[in-house]
């Protein structure tokens, strides 16, 4: 699978799912972009929603990065997670069902920022500006090491 260029187009919308898990395709896009150096203004390694999903899956950022690095497509990503953490799939599916209710405002802002909601087009500029400032600050203060290889000890 080719890495998306997230400084040109947004990752897949949070509503898309892989194996019944919302947000997983978006996280996969962000991972591939981070590995390719095309992440743009998105966070990888610092996002609380990404971290929450990975926690429920029972996989750490660097493990997920390695899974995505070695997987040719979404089906292979899901299969590798299922092999590594079978119980995590059920937990992540439950988390995915609650996502639109527990993070409603956050998802509304993301949809506006990414341009997925045409009714919010008038808000995209201001939200995008604030988002870019916030993301730049987070990246500067807490640099991500999520794409660094896992050290064998």
Tab-separated table of N, CA and C in Angstrom, residues 55-153:
chain	number	residue	atom	x	y	z
A	55	UNK	N	-4.353	1.299	22.908
A	55	UNK	CA	-4.486	0.724	24.259
A	55	UNK	C	-5.538	-0.387	24.261
A	56	UNK	N	-6.677	-0.130	23.654
A	56	UNK	CA	-7.735	-1.135	23.599
A	56	UNK	C	-7.327	-2.336	22.740
A	57	UNK	N	-6.548	-2.080	21.701
A	57	UNK	CA	-6.052	-3.177	20.865
A	57	UNK	C	-4.984	-4.002	21.590
A	58	UNK	N	-4.348	-3.408	22.603
A	58	UNK	CA	-3.268	-4.091	23.304
A	58	UNK	C	-1.961	-4.048	22.547
A	59	UNK	N	-1.770	-2.960	21.780
A	59	UNK	CA	-0.581	-2.799	20.952
A	59	UNK	C	0.014	-1.423	21.230
A	60	UNK	N	1.319	-1.346	21.309
A	60	UNK	CA	1.990	-0.047	21.509
A	60	UNK	C	2.269	0.605	20.163
A	61	UNK	N	2.529	1.919	20.224
A	61	UNK	CA	2.780	2.667	18.991
A	61	UNK	C	3.851	2.018	18.127
A	62	UNK	N	4.992	1.723	18.701
A	62	UNK	CA	6.091	1.170	17.894
A	62	UNK	C	5.750	-0.207	17.328
A	63	UNK	N	5.003	-0.996	18.090
A	63	UNK	CA	4.557	-2.288	17.567
A	63	UNK	C	3.609	-2.076	16.386
A	64	UNK	N	2.689	-1.133	16.543
A	64	UNK	CA	1.756	-0.842	15.460
A	64	UNK	C	2.512	-0.333	14.235
A	65	UNK	N	3.507	0.507	14.455
A	65	UNK	CA	4.318	1.015	13.350
A	65	UNK	C	4.964	-0.141	12.587
A	66	UNK	N	5.501	-1.111	13.313
A	66	UNK	CA	6.127	-2.267	12.655
A	66	UNK	C	5.103	-3.110	11.903
A	67	UNK	N	3.923	-3.259	12.489
A	67	UNK	CA	2.849	-4.005	11.812
A	67	UNK	C	2.529	-3.337	10.477
A	68	UNK	N	2.323	-2.021	10.507
A	68	UNK	CA	1.962	-1.291	9.288
A	68	UNK	C	3.120	-1.305	8.290
A	69	UNK	N	4.333	-1.140	8.791
A	69	UNK	CA	5.513	-1.154	7.909
A	69	UNK	C	5.586	-2.463	7.114
A	70	UNK	N	5.212	-3.566	7.737
A	70	UNK	CA	5.339	-4.882	7.105
A	70	UNK	C	4.064	-5.375	6.427
A	71	UNK	N	2.989	-4.621	6.524
A	71	UNK	CA	1.710	-5.059	5.959
A	71	UNK	C	1.461	-4.399	4.605
A	72	UNK	N	1.149	-5.178	3.594
A	72	UNK	CA	0.905	-4.595	2.271
A	72	UNK	C	-0.449	-3.892	2.133
A	73	UNK	N	-1.402	-4.219	3.032
A	73	UNK	CA	-2.740	-3.631	2.914
A	73	UNK	C	-3.463	-3.674	4.264
A	74	UNK	N	-4.673	-3.136	4.280
A	74	UNK	CA	-5.453	-3.074	5.521
A	74	UNK	C	-5.768	-4.461	6.083
A	75	UNK	N	-6.039	-5.421	5.215
A	75	UNK	CA	-6.355	-6.772	5.689
A	75	UNK	C	-5.165	-7.368	6.441
A	76	UNK	N	-3.976	-7.121	5.960
A	76	UNK	CA	-2.770	-7.636	6.625
A	76	UNK	C	-2.528	-6.928	7.952
A	77	UNK	N	-2.862	-5.641	8.039
A	77	UNK	CA	-2.754	-4.912	9.307
A	77	UNK	C	-3.689	-5.552	10.324
A	78	UNK	N	-4.931	-5.758	9.934
A	78	UNK	CA	-5.913	-6.359	10.846
A	78	UNK	C	-5.485	-7.758	11.270
A	79	UNK	N	-5.038	-8.554	10.333
A	79	UNK	CA	-4.615	-9.920	10.620
A	79	UNK	C	-3.451	-9.951	11.609
A	80	UNK	N	-2.493	-9.062	11.435
A	80	UNK	CA	-1.329	-9.014	12.334
A	80	UNK	C	-1.752	-8.601	13.745
A	81	UNK	N	-2.669	-7.660	13.842
A	81	UNK	CA	-3.155	-7.242	15.167
A	81	UNK	C	-3.927	-8.391	15.815
A	82	UNK	N	-4.760	-9.046	15.022
A	82	UNK	CA	-5.567	-10.152	15.539
A	82	UNK	C	-4.672	-11.282	16.044
A	83	UNK	N	-3.587	-11.540	15.340
A	83	UNK	CA	-2.638	-12.570	15.754
A	83	UNK	C	-1.927	-12.169	17.040
A	84	UNK	N	-1.527	-10.919	17.113
A	84	UNK	CA	-0.763	-10.423	18.262
A	84	UNK	C	-1.634	-10.245	19.500
A	85	UNK	N	-2.876	-9.793	19.302
A	85	UNK	CA	-3.728	-9.449	20.439
A	85	UNK	C	-5.195	-9.805	20.159
A	86	UNK	N	-5.536	-11.105	20.162
A	86	UNK	CA	-6.909	-11.499	19.826
A	86	UNK	C	-7.967	-10.850	20.718
A	87	UNK	N	-7.684	-10.723	22.017
A	87	UNK	CA	-8.651	-10.092	22.921
A	87	UNK	C	-8.792	-8.600	22.631
A	88	UNK	N	-7.735	-8.004	22.095
A	88	UNK	CA	-7.754	-6.576	21.792
A	88	UNK	C	-8.759	-6.213	20.713
A	89	UNK	N	-9.001	-7.120	19.787
A	89	UNK	CA	-9.956	-6.858	18.712
A	89	UNK	C	-11.343	-6.604	19.288
A	90	UNK	N	-11.786	-7.452	20.197
A	90	UNK	CA	-13.116	-7.279	20.811
A	90	UNK	C	-13.169	-5.981	21.612
A	91	UNK	N	-12.117	-5.694	22.369
A	91	UNK	CA	-12.096	-4.440	23.152
A	91	UNK	C	-12.136	-3.225	22.222
A	92	UNK	N	-11.383	-3.295	21.136
A	92	UNK	CA	-11.334	-2.172	20.192
A	92	UNK	C	-12.668	-1.993	19.473
A	93	UNK	N	-13.352	-3.071	19.181
A	93	UNK	CA	-14.676	-2.958	18.549
A	93	UNK	C	-15.667	-2.275	19.485
A	94	UNK	N	-15.608	-2.627	20.762
A	94	UNK	CA	-16.477	-1.962	21.747
A	94	UNK	C	-16.132	-0.478	21.842
A	95	UNK	N	-14.848	-0.165	21.879
A	95	UNK	CA	-14.389	1.224	21.910
A	95	UNK	C	-14.897	1.969	20.673
A	96	UNK	N	-14.809	1.307	19.543
A	96	UNK	CA	-15.232	1.884	18.269
A	96	UNK	C	-16.723	2.224	18.266
A	97	UNK	N	-17.525	1.377	18.884
A	97	UNK	CA	-18.963	1.642	18.970
A	97	UNK	C	-19.262	2.871	19.826
A	98	UNK	N	-18.475	3.078	20.863
A	98	UNK	CA	-18.677	4.223	21.755
A	98	UNK	C	-18.079	5.515	21.203
A	99	UNK	N	-17.134	5.409	20.292
A	99	UNK	CA	-16.386	6.564	19.781
A	99	UNK	C	-17.263	7.746	19.374
A	100	UNK	N	-18.290	7.572	18.537
A	100	UNK	CA	-19.070	8.738	18.098
A	100	UNK	C	-19.840	9.430	19.218
A	101	UNK	N	-20.062	8.730	20.302
A	101	UNK	CA	-20.810	9.310	21.420
A	101	UNK	C	-19.884	9.956	22.445
A	102	UNK	N	-18.758	9.314	22.697
A	102	UNK	CA	-17.837	9.802	23.720
A	102	UNK	C	-16.960	10.956	23.237
A	103	UNK	N	-16.743	11.046	21.937
A	103	UNK	CA	-15.842	12.076	21.397
A	103	UNK	C	-16.530	12.907	20.316
A	104	UNK	N	-17.806	13.143	20.503
A	104	UNK	CA	-18.633	13.823	19.504
A	104	UNK	C	-18.060	15.167	19.063
A	105	UNK	N	-17.719	16.041	20.010
A	105	UNK	CA	-17.202	17.367	19.662
A	105	UNK	C	-15.862	17.262	18.941
A	106	UNK	N	-14.989	16.415	19.428
A	106	UNK	CA	-13.686	16.219	18.807
A	106	UNK	C	-13.837	15.744	17.362
A	107	UNK	N	-14.721	14.794	17.129
A	107	UNK	CA	-14.937	14.258	15.784
A	107	UNK	C	-15.565	15.303	14.867
A	108	UNK	N	-16.420	16.155	15.417
A	108	UNK	CA	-17.015	17.247	14.651
A	108	UNK	C	-15.917	18.203	14.176
A	109	UNK	N	-14.986	18.516	15.066
A	109	UNK	CA	-13.879	19.414	14.720
A	109	UNK	C	-12.983	18.761	13.657
A	110	UNK	N	-12.697	17.489	13.828
A	110	UNK	CA	-11.867	16.780	12.836
A	110	UNK	C	-12.540	16.786	11.472
A	111	UNK	N	-13.838	16.504	11.443
A	111	UNK	CA	-14.556	16.522	10.166
A	111	UNK	C	-14.501	17.901	9.510
A	112	UNK	N	-14.622	18.947	10.311
A	112	UNK	CA	-14.532	20.310	9.764
A	112	UNK	C	-13.121	20.592	9.271
A	113	UNK	N	-12.124	20.219	10.058
A	113	UNK	CA	-10.723	20.470	9.712
A	113	UNK	C	-10.319	19.721	8.439
A	114	UNK	N	-10.762	18.483	8.309
A	114	UNK	CA	-10.397	17.663	7.149
A	114	UNK	C	-11.262	17.925	5.921
A	115	UNK	N	-12.337	18.683	6.091
A	115	UNK	CA	-13.207	18.986	4.958
A	115	UNK	C	-14.214	17.900	4.636
A	116	UNK	N	-14.470	16.997	5.577
A	116	UNK	CA	-15.413	15.912	5.323
A	116	UNK	C	-16.873	16.323	5.469
A	117	UNK	N	-17.128	17.449	6.102
A	117	UNK	CA	-18.509	17.899	6.258
A	117	UNK	C	-18.691	19.191	5.463
A	118	UNK	N	-19.336	19.131	4.289
A	118	UNK	CA	-19.490	20.327	3.452
A	118	UNK	C	-20.279	21.447	4.133
A	119	UNK	N	-21.157	21.100	5.081
A	119	UNK	CA	-21.919	22.131	5.795
A	119	UNK	C	-21.023	22.990	6.679
A	120	UNK	N	-19.862	22.463	7.023
A	120	UNK	CA	-18.935	23.180	7.904
A	120	UNK	C	-17.802	23.851	7.130
A	121	UNK	N	-17.945	23.918	5.812
A	121	UNK	CA	-16.892	24.488	4.968
A	121	UNK	C	-16.485	25.886	5.427
A	122	UNK	N	-17.436	26.663	5.893
A	122	UNK	CA	-17.158	28.036	6.325
A	122	UNK	C	-16.274	28.067	7.577
A	123	UNK	N	-16.242	26.977	8.331
A	123	UNK	CA	-15.416	26.906	9.535
A	123	UNK	C	-14.041	26.304	9.289
A	124	UNK	N	-13.849	25.738	8.125
A	124	UNK	CA	-12.616	24.988	7.868
A	124	UNK	C	-11.367	25.847	8.036
A	125	UNK	N	-11.369	27.063	7.519
A	125	UNK	CA	-10.195	27.932	7.621
A	125	UNK	C	-9.786	28.211	9.051
A	126	UNK	N	-10.690	28.742	9.887
A	126	UNK	CA	-10.312	29.021	11.277
A	126	UNK	C	-9.928	27.762	12.062
A	127	UNK	N	-10.665	26.669	11.863
A	127	UNK	CA	-10.343	25.434	12.583
A	127	UNK	C	-9.001	24.898	12.115
A	128	UNK	N	-8.742	24.965	10.831
A	128	UNK	CA	-7.473	24.499	10.286
A	128	UNK	C	-6.309	25.305	10.843
A	129	UNK	N	-6.474	26.619	10.950
A	129	UNK	CA	-5.419	27.479	11.497
A	129	UNK	C	-5.097	27.089	12.941
A	130	UNK	N	-6.135	26.976	13.776
A	130	UNK	CA	-5.945	26.620	15.187
A	130	UNK	C	-5.332	25.225	15.296
A	131	UNK	N	-5.819	24.306	14.492
A	131	UNK	CA	-5.313	22.941	14.506
A	131	UNK	C	-3.830	22.902	14.142
A	132	UNK	N	-3.441	23.643	13.119
A	132	UNK	CA	-2.035	23.653	12.694
A	132	UNK	C	-1.124	24.247	13.760
A	133	UNK	N	-1.579	25.304	14.419
A	133	UNK	CA	-0.790	25.909	15.499
A	133	UNK	C	-0.644	24.912	16.649
A	134	UNK	N	-1.746	24.283	17.032
A	134	UNK	CA	-1.732	23.311	18.119
A	134	UNK	C	-0.814	22.133	17.790
A	135	UNK	N	-0.966	21.583	16.590
A	135	UNK	CA	-0.171	20.428	16.177
A	135	UNK	C	1.315	20.765	16.150
A	136	UNK	N	1.657	21.926	15.615
A	136	UNK	CA	3.064	22.332	15.576
A	136	UNK	C	3.638	22.436	16.983
A	137	UNK	N	2.860	22.982	17.911
A	137	UNK	CA	3.321	23.110	19.301
A	137	UNK	C	3.516	21.732	19.927
A	138	UNK	N	2.563	20.834	19.730
A	138	UNK	CA	2.674	19.485	20.295
A	138	UNK	C	3.901	18.781	19.731
A	139	UNK	N	4.116	18.880	18.424
A	139	UNK	CA	5.270	18.222	17.807
A	139	UNK	C	6.587	18.786	18.333
A	140	UNK	N	6.610	20.073	18.625
A	140	UNK	CA	7.837	20.697	19.133
A	140	UNK	C	8.081	20.311	20.591
A	141	UNK	N	7.039	20.306	21.399
A	141	UNK	CA	7.186	20.040	22.830
A	141	UNK	C	7.359	18.545	23.112
A	142	UNK	N	6.579	17.707	22.417
A	142	UNK	CA	6.629	16.260	22.624
A	142	UNK	C	6.915	15.552	21.301
A	143	UNK	N	8.155	15.566	20.860
A	143	UNK	CA	8.459	14.886	19.589
A	143	UNK	C	8.135	13.399	19.675
A	144	UNK	N	7.607	12.871	18.612
A	144	UNK	CA	7.222	11.460	18.576
A	144	UNK	C	8.427	10.578	18.286
A	145	UNK	N	8.444	9.453	18.959
A	145	UNK	CA	9.448	8.426	18.657
A	145	UNK	C	8.743	7.161	18.165
A	146	UNK	N	7.482	7.315	17.788
A	146	UNK	CA	6.661	6.165	17.414
A	146	UNK	C	7.157	5.416	16.186
A	147	UNK	N	7.888	6.093	15.321
A	147	UNK	CA	8.376	5.405	14.122
A	147	UNK	C	9.799	4.871	14.285
A	148	UNK	N	10.396	5.106	15.457
A	148	UNK	CA	11.734	4.561	15.702
A	148	UNK	C	11.633	3.046	15.879
A	149	UNK	N	12.631	2.328	15.422
A	149	UNK	CA	12.590	0.865	15.562
A	149	UNK	C	12.562	0.448	17.038
A	150	UNK	N	11.957	-0.687	17.285
A	150	UNK	CA	11.923	-1.259	18.629
A	150	UNK	C	13.299	-1.851	18.916
A	151	UNK	N	13.868	-1.474	20.060
A	151	UNK	CA	15.184	-1.995	20.430
A	151	UNK	C	15.035	-3.352	21.095
A	152	UNK	N	15.796	-4.305	20.614
A	152	UNK	CA	15.820	-5.627	21.235
A	152	UNK	C	16.809	-5.575	22.381
A	153	UNK	N	16.399	-6.065	23.528
A	153	UNK	CA	17.295	-6.026	24.693
A	153	UNK	C	17.726	-7.375	25.114
